[in-house]
Amino acid sequence: MILFKKAADLCKWLDVQQKKGYAIGFAPTMGALHAGHISLVEMSKKNNPVTVSSIFVNPTQFNDQQDFQKYPITLEKDIAMLEAAGCDVLFLPSIKEMYPDEMTGRGVKPKIHYDLGQLENILEGKFRPGHFQGVCMVVHRLLEIVQPDNLYLGQKDYQQCMVITKLIELMQQDKKIKVNICPTLREADGLAMSSRNMRFNEDERKTAATIYQSLRFIKENIQQKNLAEVKLKAQTLLEEAGFRVDYVEIADATNLSLVNDWDGKQRPVALIAAFLNEIRLIDNMLLK
Ligand code: AMP
């Protein structure tokens, strides 16, 4: 695996690959890698002669400075995992490399305002103001550098997948980037793999799986007329386990418009965000 720290060096190398006609697959991450991240790399390896991954803990997408400071960093292990997965290139930029005109992360205002429509103000957008502008800022820059044919994202971050699809539309590049959404990898008890899980102690880690149980509860009990009731019961399950809930919602899986009256035909997705002590988790489940 080749490691690049400078965007210009990576671009030069990728130019050569593109001239050879090789398709480029890209799986961006914030590091502290787990099997979920590696599944994106594996999916890319299957379909592209060149696979690039990146590790960059993006300061502009953290609306909580403490969350940024405490974000786990396990670089040596990450490199070993990517190498074992056969990743061809790791891009490991500094903050200055990613945001050359800016000095630091937090408080840095994106120069562009990305028009994300309703995605900006619902669910994660509502509870993490500015988060998706930060995501767009970093992904825009990464996509301009890597110019992939295929982008690999995890369904775990459902709304983020939609935001990045919208960003690609807004970018209107000549080269078409295909967004590939990969299934959420889970632990044996159903907890979605997440870099944040390593911050839990043993008890918290066991309790954390209640999010998955709540999603299953919704999936198993949803009927046309009982959405408010199943959401409330799922929220109660979480609260009784000790979670502080940001939201339990059911939305249209195609555009994330919140669904209150389900016609039984629309494809719904249940989405949850909740804190267990100071650690915030998100997860989702397609209901049909
Ligand atoms: P992150 O490092 O958390 O920013 O995630 C990088 C990419 O990995 C994103 O596209 C995530 O959606 C994806 N991802 C994170 N957790 C999982 C998981 N459990 N299963 C599959 N993909 C995941």
mmCIF file with all atom_site columns, N, CA, C and O in Angstrom, residues 125-174:
data_model
loop_
_atom_site.group_PDB
_atom_site.id
_atom_site.type_symbol
_atom_site.label_atom_id
_atom_site.label_alt_id
_atom_site.label_comp_id
_atom_site.label_asym_id
_atom_site.label_entity_id
_atom_site.label_seq_id
_atom_site.pdbx_PDB_ins_code
_atom_site.Cartn_x
_atom_site.Cartn_y
_atom_site.Cartn_z
_atom_site.occupancy
_atom_site.B_iso_or_equiv
_atom_site.pdbx_formal_charge
_atom_site.auth_seq_id
_atom_site.auth_comp_id
_atom_site.auth_asym_id
_atom_site.auth_atom_id
_atom_site.pdbx_PDB_model_num
ATOM 1   N N  . GLY A 1 125 ? -29.335 16.695 10.837  1.00 0.00 ? 125 GLY A N  1
ATOM 2   C CA . GLY A 1 125 ? -29.199 18.122 10.516  1.00 0.00 ? 125 GLY A CA 1
ATOM 3   C C  . GLY A 1 125 ? -29.765 18.996 11.622  1.00 0.00 ? 125 GLY A C  1
ATOM 4   O O  . GLY A 1 125 ? -29.192 20.032 11.977  1.00 0.00 ? 125 GLY A O  1
ATOM 5   N N  . LYS A 1 126 ? -30.882 18.553 12.181  1.00 0.00 ? 126 LYS A N  1
ATOM 6   C CA . LYS A 1 126 ? -31.547 19.332 13.235  1.00 0.00 ? 126 LYS A CA 1
ATOM 7   C C  . LYS A 1 126 ? -30.731 19.282 14.538  1.00 0.00 ? 126 LYS A C  1
ATOM 8   O O  . LYS A 1 126 ? -30.596 20.280 15.233  1.00 0.00 ? 126 LYS A O  1
ATOM 9   N N  . PHE A 1 127 ? -30.213 18.106 14.856  1.00 0.00 ? 127 PHE A N  1
ATOM 10  C CA . PHE A 1 127 ? -29.529 17.945 16.149  1.00 0.00 ? 127 PHE A CA 1
ATOM 11  C C  . PHE A 1 127 ? -28.045 18.289 16.092  1.00 0.00 ? 127 PHE A C  1
ATOM 12  O O  . PHE A 1 127 ? -27.416 18.451 17.129  1.00 0.00 ? 127 PHE A O  1
ATOM 13  N N  . ARG A 1 128 ? -27.482 18.354 14.886  1.00 0.00 ? 128 ARG A N  1
ATOM 14  C CA . ARG A 1 128 ? -26.061 18.702 14.765  1.00 0.00 ? 128 ARG A CA 1
ATOM 15  C C  . ARG A 1 128 ? -25.911 19.831 13.743  1.00 0.00 ? 128 ARG A C  1
ATOM 16  O O  . ARG A 1 128 ? -25.450 19.608 12.617  1.00 0.00 ? 128 ARG A O  1
ATOM 17  N N  . PRO A 1 129 ? -26.312 21.056 14.153  1.00 0.00 ? 129 PRO A N  1
ATOM 18  C CA . PRO A 1 129 ? -26.285 22.163 13.195  1.00 0.00 ? 129 PRO A CA 1
ATOM 19  C C  . PRO A 1 129 ? -24.889 22.330 12.581  1.00 0.00 ? 129 PRO A C  1
ATOM 20  O O  . PRO A 1 129 ? -23.892 22.306 13.293  1.00 0.00 ? 129 PRO A O  1
ATOM 21  N N  . GLY A 1 130 ? -24.836 22.469 11.291  1.00 0.00 ? 130 GLY A N  1
ATOM 22  C CA . GLY A 1 130 ? -23.558 22.696 10.598  1.00 0.00 ? 130 GLY A CA 1
ATOM 23  C C  . GLY A 1 130 ? -22.831 21.412 10.251  1.00 0.00 ? 130 GLY A C  1
ATOM 24  O O  . GLY A 1 130 ? -21.887 21.427 9.444   1.00 0.00 ? 130 GLY A O  1
ATOM 25  N N  . HIS A 1 131 ? -23.251 20.294 10.825  1.00 0.00 ? 131 HIS A N  1
ATOM 26  C CA . HIS A 1 131 ? -22.535 19.025 10.615  1.00 0.00 ? 131 HIS A CA 1
ATOM 27  C C  . HIS A 1 131 ? -22.411 18.679 9.132   1.00 0.00 ? 131 HIS A C  1
ATOM 28  O O  . HIS A 1 131 ? -21.315 18.391 8.633   1.00 0.00 ? 131 HIS A O  1
ATOM 29  N N  . PHE A 1 132 ? -23.530 18.753 8.411   1.00 0.00 ? 132 PHE A N  1
ATOM 30  C CA . PHE A 1 132 ? -23.481 18.305 7.011   1.00 0.00 ? 132 PHE A CA 1
ATOM 31  C C  . PHE A 1 132 ? -22.748 19.301 6.108   1.00 0.00 ? 132 PHE A C  1
ATOM 32  O O  . PHE A 1 132 ? -22.216 18.909 5.078   1.00 0.00 ? 132 PHE A O  1
ATOM 33  N N  . GLN A 1 133 ? -22.717 20.580 6.503   1.00 0.00 ? 133 GLN A N  1
ATOM 34  C CA . GLN A 1 133 ? -21.898 21.518 5.727   1.00 0.00 ? 133 GLN A CA 1
ATOM 35  C C  . GLN A 1 133 ? -20.425 21.113 5.860   1.00 0.00 ? 133 GLN A C  1
ATOM 36  O O  . GLN A 1 133 ? -19.668 21.134 4.889   1.00 0.00 ? 133 GLN A O  1
ATOM 37  N N  . GLY A 1 134 ? -20.039 20.702 7.072   1.00 0.00 ? 134 GLY A N  1
ATOM 38  C CA . GLY A 1 134 ? -18.658 20.238 7.294   1.00 0.00 ? 134 GLY A CA 1
ATOM 39  C C  . GLY A 1 134 ? -18.356 18.966 6.529   1.00 0.00 ? 134 GLY A C  1
ATOM 40  O O  . GLY A 1 134 ? -17.269 18.804 5.966   1.00 0.00 ? 134 GLY A O  1
ATOM 41  N N  . VAL A 1 135 ? -19.339 18.055 6.505   1.00 0.00 ? 135 VAL A N  1
ATOM 42  C CA . VAL A 1 135 ? -19.169 16.806 5.751   1.00 0.00 ? 135 VAL A CA 1
ATOM 43  C C  . VAL A 1 135 ? -18.973 17.136 4.270   1.00 0.00 ? 135 VAL A C  1
ATOM 44  O O  . VAL A 1 135 ? -18.065 16.609 3.603   1.00 0.00 ? 135 VAL A O  1
ATOM 45  N N  . CYS A 1 136 ? -19.818 18.037 3.756   1.00 0.00 ? 136 CYS A N  1
ATOM 46  C CA . CYS A 1 136 ? -19.723 18.390 2.328   1.00 0.00 ? 136 CYS A CA 1
ATOM 47  C C  . CYS A 1 136 ? -18.384 19.047 2.018   1.00 0.00 ? 136 CYS A C  1
ATOM 48  O O  . CYS A 1 136 ? -17.774 18.785 0.973   1.00 0.00 ? 136 CYS A O  1
ATOM 49  N N  . MET A 1 137 ? -17.956 19.896 2.945   1.00 0.00 ? 137 MET A N  1
ATOM 50  C CA . MET A 1 137 ? -16.687 20.608 2.735   1.00 0.00 ? 137 MET A CA 1
ATOM 51  C C  . MET A 1 137 ? -15.540 19.604 2.549   1.00 0.00 ? 137 MET A C  1
ATOM 52  O O  . MET A 1 137 ? -14.750 19.701 1.613   1.00 0.00 ? 137 MET A O  1
ATOM 53  N N  . VAL A 1 138 ? -15.483 18.617 3.438   1.00 0.00 ? 138 VAL A N  1
ATOM 54  C CA . VAL A 1 138 ? -14.354 17.675 3.371   1.00 0.00 ? 138 VAL A CA 1
ATOM 55  C C  . VAL A 1 138 ? -14.522 16.691 2.212   1.00 0.00 ? 138 VAL A C  1
ATOM 56  O O  . VAL A 1 138 ? -13.557 16.395 1.493   1.00 0.00 ? 138 VAL A O  1
ATOM 57  N N  . VAL A 1 139 ? -15.748 16.231 1.988   1.00 0.00 ? 139 VAL A N  1
ATOM 58  C CA . VAL A 1 139 ? -15.942 15.237 0.921   1.00 0.00 ? 139 VAL A CA 1
ATOM 59  C C  . VAL A 1 139 ? -15.748 15.900 -0.446  1.00 0.00 ? 139 VAL A C  1
ATOM 60  O O  . VAL A 1 139 ? -15.166 15.300 -1.363  1.00 0.00 ? 139 VAL A O  1
ATOM 61  N N  . HIS A 1 140 ? -16.187 17.152 -0.588  1.00 0.00 ? 140 HIS A N  1
ATOM 62  C CA . HIS A 1 140 ? -15.979 17.888 -1.835  1.00 0.00 ? 140 HIS A CA 1
ATOM 63  C C  . HIS A 1 140 ? -14.475 17.930 -2.166  1.00 0.00 ? 140 HIS A C  1
ATOM 64  O O  . HIS A 1 140 ? -14.053 17.582 -3.266  1.00 0.00 ? 140 HIS A O  1
ATOM 65  N N  . ARG A 1 141 ? -13.698 18.317 -1.155  1.00 0.00 ? 141 ARG A N  1
ATOM 66  C CA . ARG A 1 141 ? -12.238 18.415 -1.365  1.00 0.00 ? 141 ARG A CA 1
ATOM 67  C C  . ARG A 1 141 ? -11.643 17.037 -1.687  1.00 0.00 ? 141 ARG A C  1
ATOM 68  O O  . ARG A 1 141 ? -10.841 16.891 -2.601  1.00 0.00 ? 141 ARG A O  1
ATOM 69  N N  . LEU A 1 142 ? -12.073 16.014 -0.949  1.00 0.00 ? 142 LEU A N  1
ATOM 70  C CA . LEU A 1 142 ? -11.541 14.665 -1.187  1.00 0.00 ? 142 LEU A CA 1
ATOM 71  C C  . LEU A 1 142 ? -11.900 14.176 -2.595  1.00 0.00 ? 142 LEU A C  1
ATOM 72  O O  . LEU A 1 142 ? -11.067 13.583 -3.292  1.00 0.00 ? 142 LEU A O  1
ATOM 73  N N  . LEU A 1 143 ? -13.123 14.457 -3.015  1.00 0.00 ? 143 LEU A N  1
ATOM 74  C CA . LEU A 1 143 ? -13.547 13.979 -4.337  1.00 0.00 ? 143 LEU A CA 1
ATOM 75  C C  . LEU A 1 143 ? -12.805 14.720 -5.448  1.00 0.00 ? 143 LEU A C  1
ATOM 76  O O  . LEU A 1 143 ? -12.491 14.138 -6.484  1.00 0.00 ? 143 LEU A O  1
ATOM 77  N N  . GLU A 1 144 ? -12.521 15.989 -5.207  1.00 0.00 ? 144 GLU A N  1
ATOM 78  C CA . GLU A 1 144 ? -11.745 16.735 -6.222  1.00 0.00 ? 144 GLU A CA 1
ATOM 79  C C  . GLU A 1 144 ? -10.327 16.182 -6.331  1.00 0.00 ? 144 GLU A C  1
ATOM 80  O O  . GLU A 1 144 ? -9.742  16.160 -7.401  1.00 0.00 ? 144 GLU A O  1
ATOM 81  N N  . ILE A 1 145 ? -9.786  15.751 -5.214  1.00 0.00 ? 145 ILE A N  1
ATOM 82  C CA . ILE A 1 145 ? -8.423  15.208 -5.236  1.00 0.00 ? 145 ILE A CA 1
ATOM 83  C C  . ILE A 1 145 ? -8.416  13.809 -5.864  1.00 0.00 ? 145 ILE A C  1
ATOM 84  O O  . ILE A 1 145 ? -7.639  13.517 -6.766  1.00 0.00 ? 145 ILE A O  1
ATOM 85  N N  . VAL A 1 146 ? -9.302  12.937 -5.409  1.00 0.00 ? 146 VAL A N  1
ATOM 86  C CA . VAL A 1 146 ? -9.247  11.518 -5.815  1.00 0.00 ? 146 VAL A CA 1
ATOM 87  C C  . VAL A 1 146 ? -9.951  11.281 -7.157  1.00 0.00 ? 146 VAL A C  1
ATOM 88  O O  . VAL A 1 146 ? -9.551  10.406 -7.927  1.00 0.00 ? 146 VAL A O  1
ATOM 89  N N  . GLN A 1 147 ? -10.991 12.065 -7.425  1.00 0.00 ? 147 GLN A N  1
ATOM 90  C CA . GLN A 1 147 ? -11.792 11.887 -8.643  1.00 0.00 ? 147 GLN A CA 1
ATOM 91  C C  . GLN A 1 147 ? -12.102 10.414 -8.912  1.00 0.00 ? 147 GLN A C  1
ATOM 92  O O  . GLN A 1 147 ? -11.724 9.866  -9.965  1.00 0.00 ? 147 GLN A O  1
ATOM 93  N N  . PRO A 1 148 ? -12.785 9.785  -7.978  1.00 0.00 ? 148 PRO A N  1
ATOM 94  C CA . PRO A 1 148 ? -13.048 8.349  -8.141  1.00 0.00 ? 148 PRO A CA 1
ATOM 95  C C  . PRO A 1 148 ? -14.144 8.080  -9.166  1.00 0.00 ? 148 PRO A C  1
ATOM 96  O O  . PRO A 1 148 ? -14.974 8.950  -9.450  1.00 0.00 ? 148 PRO A O  1
ATOM 97  N N  . ASP A 1 149 ? -14.145 6.866  -9.693  1.00 0.00 ? 149 ASP A N  1
ATOM 98  C CA . ASP A 1 149 ? -15.274 6.404  -10.504 1.00 0.00 ? 149 ASP A CA 1
ATOM 99  C C  . ASP A 1 149 ? -16.370 5.897  -9.574  1.00 0.00 ? 149 ASP A C  1
ATOM 100 O O  . ASP A 1 149 ? -17.545 6.076  -9.836  1.00 0.00 ? 149 ASP A O  1
ATOM 101 N N  . ASN A 1 150 ? -15.941 5.231  -8.510  1.00 0.00 ? 150 ASN A N  1
ATOM 102 C CA . ASN A 1 150 ? -16.876 4.640  -7.548  1.00 0.00 ? 150 ASN A CA 1
ATOM 103 C C  . ASN A 1 150 ? -16.549 5.116  -6.150  1.00 0.00 ? 150 ASN A C  1
ATOM 104 O O  . ASN A 1 150 ? -15.397 5.039  -5.715  1.00 0.00 ? 150 ASN A O  1
ATOM 105 N N  . LEU A 1 151 ? -17.602 5.562  -5.451  1.00 0.00 ? 151 LEU A N  1
ATOM 106 C CA . LEU A 1 151 ? -17.447 5.989  -4.063  1.00 0.00 ? 151 LEU A CA 1
ATOM 107 C C  . LEU A 1 151 ? -18.188 4.983  -3.185  1.00 0.00 ? 151 LEU A C  1
ATOM 108 O O  . LEU A 1 151 ? -19.320 4.609  -3.506  1.00 0.00 ? 151 LEU A O  1
ATOM 109 N N  . TYR A 1 152 ? -17.560 4.553  -2.091  1.00 0.00 ? 152 TYR A N  1
ATOM 110 C CA . TYR A 1 152 ? -18.166 3.546  -1.213  1.00 0.00 ? 152 TYR A CA 1
ATOM 111 C C  . TYR A 1 152 ? -18.496 4.166  0.135   1.00 0.00 ? 152 TYR A C  1
ATOM 112 O O  . TYR A 1 152 ? -17.605 4.708  0.802   1.00 0.00 ? 152 TYR A O  1
ATOM 113 N N  . LEU A 1 153 ? -19.793 4.098  0.481   1.00 0.00 ? 153 LEU A N  1
ATOM 114 C CA . LEU A 1 153 ? -20.275 4.691  1.734   1.00 0.00 ? 153 LEU A CA 1
ATOM 115 C C  . LEU A 1 153 ? -21.082 3.645  2.490   1.00 0.00 ? 153 LEU A C  1
ATOM 116 O O  . LEU A 1 153 ? -21.628 2.719  1.887   1.00 0.00 ? 153 LEU A O  1
ATOM 117 N N  . GLY A 1 154 ? -21.187 3.815  3.808   1.00 0.00 ? 154 GLY A N  1
ATOM 118 C CA . GLY A 1 154 ? -21.924 2.856  4.627   1.00 0.00 ? 154 GLY A CA 1
ATOM 119 C C  . GLY A 1 154 ? -23.352 3.303  4.886   1.00 0.00 ? 154 GLY A C  1
ATOM 120 O O  . GLY A 1 154 ? -23.588 4.471  5.212   1.00 0.00 ? 154 GLY A O  1
ATOM 121 N N  . GLN A 1 155 ? -24.275 2.366  4.783   1.00 0.00 ? 155 GLN A N  1
ATOM 122 C CA . GLN A 1 155 ? -25.686 2.660  5.087   1.00 0.00 ? 155 GLN A CA 1
ATOM 123 C C  . GLN A 1 155 ? -25.867 3.087  6.542   1.00 0.00 ? 155 GLN A C  1
ATOM 124 O O  . GLN A 1 155 ? -26.818 3.761  6.899   1.00 0.00 ? 155 GLN A O  1
ATOM 125 N N  . LYS A 1 156 ? -24.924 2.696  7.398   1.00 0.00 ? 156 LYS A N  1
ATOM 126 C CA . LYS A 1 156 ? -24.939 3.093  8.806   1.00 0.00 ? 156 LYS A CA 1
ATOM 127 C C  . LYS A 1 156 ? -25.206 4.598  8.947   1.00 0.00 ? 156 LYS A C  1
ATOM 128 O O  . LYS A 1 156 ? -25.897 5.040  9.838   1.00 0.00 ? 156 LYS A O  1
ATOM 129 N N  . ASP A 1 157 ? -24.588 5.389  8.041   1.00 0.00 ? 157 ASP A N  1
ATOM 130 C CA . ASP A 1 157 ? -24.794 6.840  8.054   1.00 0.00 ? 157 ASP A CA 1
ATOM 131 C C  . ASP A 1 157 ? -25.766 7.181  6.927   1.00 0.00 ? 157 ASP A C  1
ATOM 132 O O  . ASP A 1 157 ? -25.378 7.749  5.895   1.00 0.00 ? 157 ASP A O  1
ATOM 133 N N  . TYR A 1 158 ? -27.025 6.817  7.131   1.00 0.00 ? 158 TYR A N  1
ATOM 134 C CA . TYR A 1 158 ? -28.021 6.855  6.056   1.00 0.00 ? 158 TYR A CA 1
ATOM 135 C C  . TYR A 1 158 ? -28.182 8.259  5.475   1.00 0.00 ? 158 TYR A C  1
ATOM 136 O O  . TYR A 1 158 ? -28.155 8.459  4.259   1.00 0.00 ? 158 TYR A O  1
ATOM 137 N N  . GLN A 1 159 ? -28.337 9.218  6.363   1.00 0.00 ? 159 GLN A N  1
ATOM 138 C CA . GLN A 1 159 ? -28.578 10.595 5.892   1.00 0.00 ? 159 GLN A CA 1
ATOM 139 C C  . GLN A 1 159 ? -27.330 11.150 5.198   1.00 0.00 ? 159 GLN A C  1
ATOM 140 O O  . GLN A 1 159 ? -27.423 11.871 4.215   1.00 0.00 ? 159 GLN A O  1
ATOM 141 N N  . GLN A 1 160 ? -26.161 10.753 5.719   1.00 0.00 ? 160 GLN A N  1
ATOM 142 C CA . GLN A 1 160 ? -24.905 11.187 5.101   1.00 0.00 ? 160 GLN A CA 1
ATOM 143 C C  . GLN A 1 160 ? -24.802 10.671 3.658   1.00 0.00 ? 160 GLN A C  1
ATOM 144 O O  . GLN A 1 160 ? -24.316 11.373 2.773   1.00 0.00 ? 160 GLN A O  1
ATOM 145 N N  . CYS A 1 161 ? -25.261 9.447  3.430   1.00 0.00 ? 161 CYS A N  1
ATOM 146 C CA . CYS A 1 161 ? -25.254 8.905  2.063   1.00 0.00 ? 161 CYS A CA 1
ATOM 147 C C  . CYS A 1 161 ? -26.084 9.804  1.146   1.00 0.00 ? 161 CYS A C  1
ATOM 148 O O  . CYS A 1 161 ? -25.692 10.101 0.014   1.00 0.00 ? 161 CYS A O  1
ATOM 149 N N  . MET A 1 162 ? -27.226 10.263 1.663   1.00 0.00 ? 162 MET A N  1
ATOM 150 C CA . MET A 1 162 ? -28.095 11.124 0.845   1.00 0.00 ? 162 MET A CA 1
ATOM 151 C C  . MET A 1 162 ? -27.458 12.490 0.621   1.00 0.00 ? 162 MET A C  1
ATOM 152 O O  . MET A 1 162 ? -27.539 13.056 -0.460  1.00 0.00 ? 162 MET A O  1
ATOM 153 N N  . VAL A 1 163 ? -26.839 12.993 1.673   1.00 0.00 ? 163 VAL A N  1
ATOM 154 C CA . VAL A 1 163 ? -26.189 14.309 1.574   1.00 0.00 ? 163 VAL A CA 1
ATOM 155 C C  . VAL A 1 163 ? -25.057 14.251 0.534   1.00 0.00 ? 163 VAL A C  1
ATOM 156 O O  . VAL A 1 163 ? -24.918 15.146 -0.312  1.00 0.00 ? 163 VAL A O  1
ATOM 157 N N  . ILE A 1 164 ? -24.278 13.190 0.559   1.00 0.00 ? 164 ILE A N  1
ATOM 158 C CA . ILE A 1 164 ? -23.132 13.105 -0.355  1.00 0.00 ? 164 ILE A CA 1
ATOM 159 C C  . ILE A 1 164 ? -23.614 12.877 -1.800  1.00 0.00 ? 164 ILE A C  1
ATOM 160 O O  . ILE A 1 164 ? -23.044 13.431 -2.744  1.00 0.00 ? 164 ILE A O  1
ATOM 161 N N  . THR A 1 165 ? -24.708 12.136 -1.940  1.00 0.00 ? 165 THR A N  1
ATOM 162 C CA . THR A 1 165 ? -25.293 11.980 -3.282  1.00 0.00 ? 165 THR A CA 1
ATOM 163 C C  . THR A 1 165 ? -25.723 13.353 -3.809  1.00 0.00 ? 165 THR A C  1
ATOM 164 O O  . THR A 1 165 ? -25.487 13.687 -4.977  1.00 0.00 ? 165 THR A O  1
ATOM 165 N N  . LYS A 1 166 ? -26.325 14.147 -2.929  1.00 0.00 ? 166 LYS A N  1
ATOM 166 C CA . LYS A 1 166 ? -26.753 15.502 -3.306  1.00 0.00 ? 166 LYS A CA 1
ATOM 167 C C  . LYS A 1 166 ? -25.530 16.383 -3.629  1.00 0.00 ? 166 LYS A C  1
ATOM 168 O O  . LYS A 1 166 ? -25.524 17.133 -4.606  1.00 0.00 ? 166 LYS A O  1
ATOM 169 N N  . LEU A 1 167 ? -24.490 16.263 -2.810  1.00 0.00 ? 167 LEU A N  1
ATOM 170 C CA . LEU A 1 167 ? -23.255 17.030 -3.050  1.00 0.00 ? 167 LEU A CA 1
ATOM 171 C C  . LEU A 1 167 ? -22.711 16.730 -4.448  1.00 0.00 ? 167 LEU A C  1
ATOM 172 O O  . LEU A 1 167 ? -22.314 17.650 -5.172  1.00 0.00 ? 167 LEU A O  1
ATOM 173 N N  . ILE A 1 168 ? -22.718 15.457 -4.818  1.00 0.00 ? 168 ILE A N  1
ATOM 174 C CA . ILE A 1 168 ? -22.175 15.074 -6.131  1.00 0.00 ? 168 ILE A CA 1
ATOM 175 C C  . ILE A 1 168 ? -23.008 15.697 -7.253  1.00 0.00 ? 168 ILE A C  1
ATOM 176 O O  . ILE A 1 168 ? -22.461 16.179 -8.244  1.00 0.00 ? 168 ILE A O  1
ATOM 177 N N  . GLU A 1 169 ? -24.320 15.757 -7.043  1.00 0.00 ? 169 GLU A N  1
ATOM 178 C CA . GLU A 1 169 ? -25.190 16.438 -8.024  1.00 0.00 ? 169 GLU A CA 1
ATOM 179 C C  . GLU A 1 169 ? -24.791 17.908 -8.113  1.00 0.00 ? 169 GLU A C  1
ATOM 180 O O  . GLU A 1 169 ? -24.676 18.461 -9.197  1.00 0.00 ? 169 GLU A O  1
ATOM 181 N N  . LEU A 1 170 ? -24.573 18.523 -6.940  1.00 0.00 ? 170 LEU A N  1
ATOM 182 C CA . LEU A 1 170 ? -24.256 19.961 -6.913  1.00 0.00 ? 170 LEU A CA 1
ATOM 183 C C  . LEU A 1 170 ? -22.895 20.247 -7.560  1.00 0.00 ? 170 LEU A C  1
ATOM 184 O O  . LEU A 1 170 ? -22.686 21.306 -8.135  1.00 0.00 ? 170 LEU A O  1
ATOM 185 N N  . MET A 1 171 ? -21.968 19.269 -7.432  1.00 0.00 ? 171 MET A N  1
ATOM 186 C CA . MET A 1 171 ? -20.618 19.483 -7.966  1.00 0.00 ? 171 MET A CA 1
ATOM 187 C C  . MET A 1 171 ? -20.614 19.519 -9.497  1.00 0.00 ? 171 MET A C  1
ATOM 188 O O  . MET A 1 171 ? -19.737 20.134 -10.098 1.00 0.00 ? 171 MET A O  1
ATOM 189 N N  . GLN A 1 172 ? -21.570 18.852 -10.116 1.00 0.00 ? 172 GLN A N  1
ATOM 190 C CA . GLN A 1 172 ? -21.701 18.835 -11.585 1.00 0.00 ? 172 GLN A CA 1
ATOM 191 C C  . GLN A 1 172 ? -20.381 18.615 -12.293 1.00 0.00 ? 172 GLN A C  1
ATOM 192 O O  . GLN A 1 172 ? -19.998 19.373 -13.173 1.00 0.00 ? 172 GLN A O  1
ATOM 193 N N  . GLN A 1 173 ? -19.678 17.577 -11.872 1.00 0.00 ? 173 GLN A N  1
ATOM 194 C CA . GLN A 1 173 ? -18.390 17.295 -12.517 1.00 0.00 ? 173 GLN A CA 1
ATOM 195 C C  . GLN A 1 173 ? -18.607 16.590 -13.848 1.00 0.00 ? 173 GLN A C  1
ATOM 196 O O  . GLN A 1 173 ? -19.620 15.926 -14.033 1.00 0.00 ? 173 GLN A O  1
ATOM 197 N N  . ASP A 1 174 ? -17.627 16.694 -14.729 1.00 0.00 ? 174 ASP A N  1
ATOM 198 C CA . ASP A 1 174 ? -17.713 15.979 -16.015 1.00 0.00 ? 174 ASP A CA 1
ATOM 199 C C  . ASP A 1 174 ? -17.714 14.479 -15.753 1.00 0.00 ? 174 ASP A C  1
ATOM 200 O O  . ASP A 1 174 ? -18.474 13.734 -16.338 1.00 0.00 ? 174 ASP A O  1
#
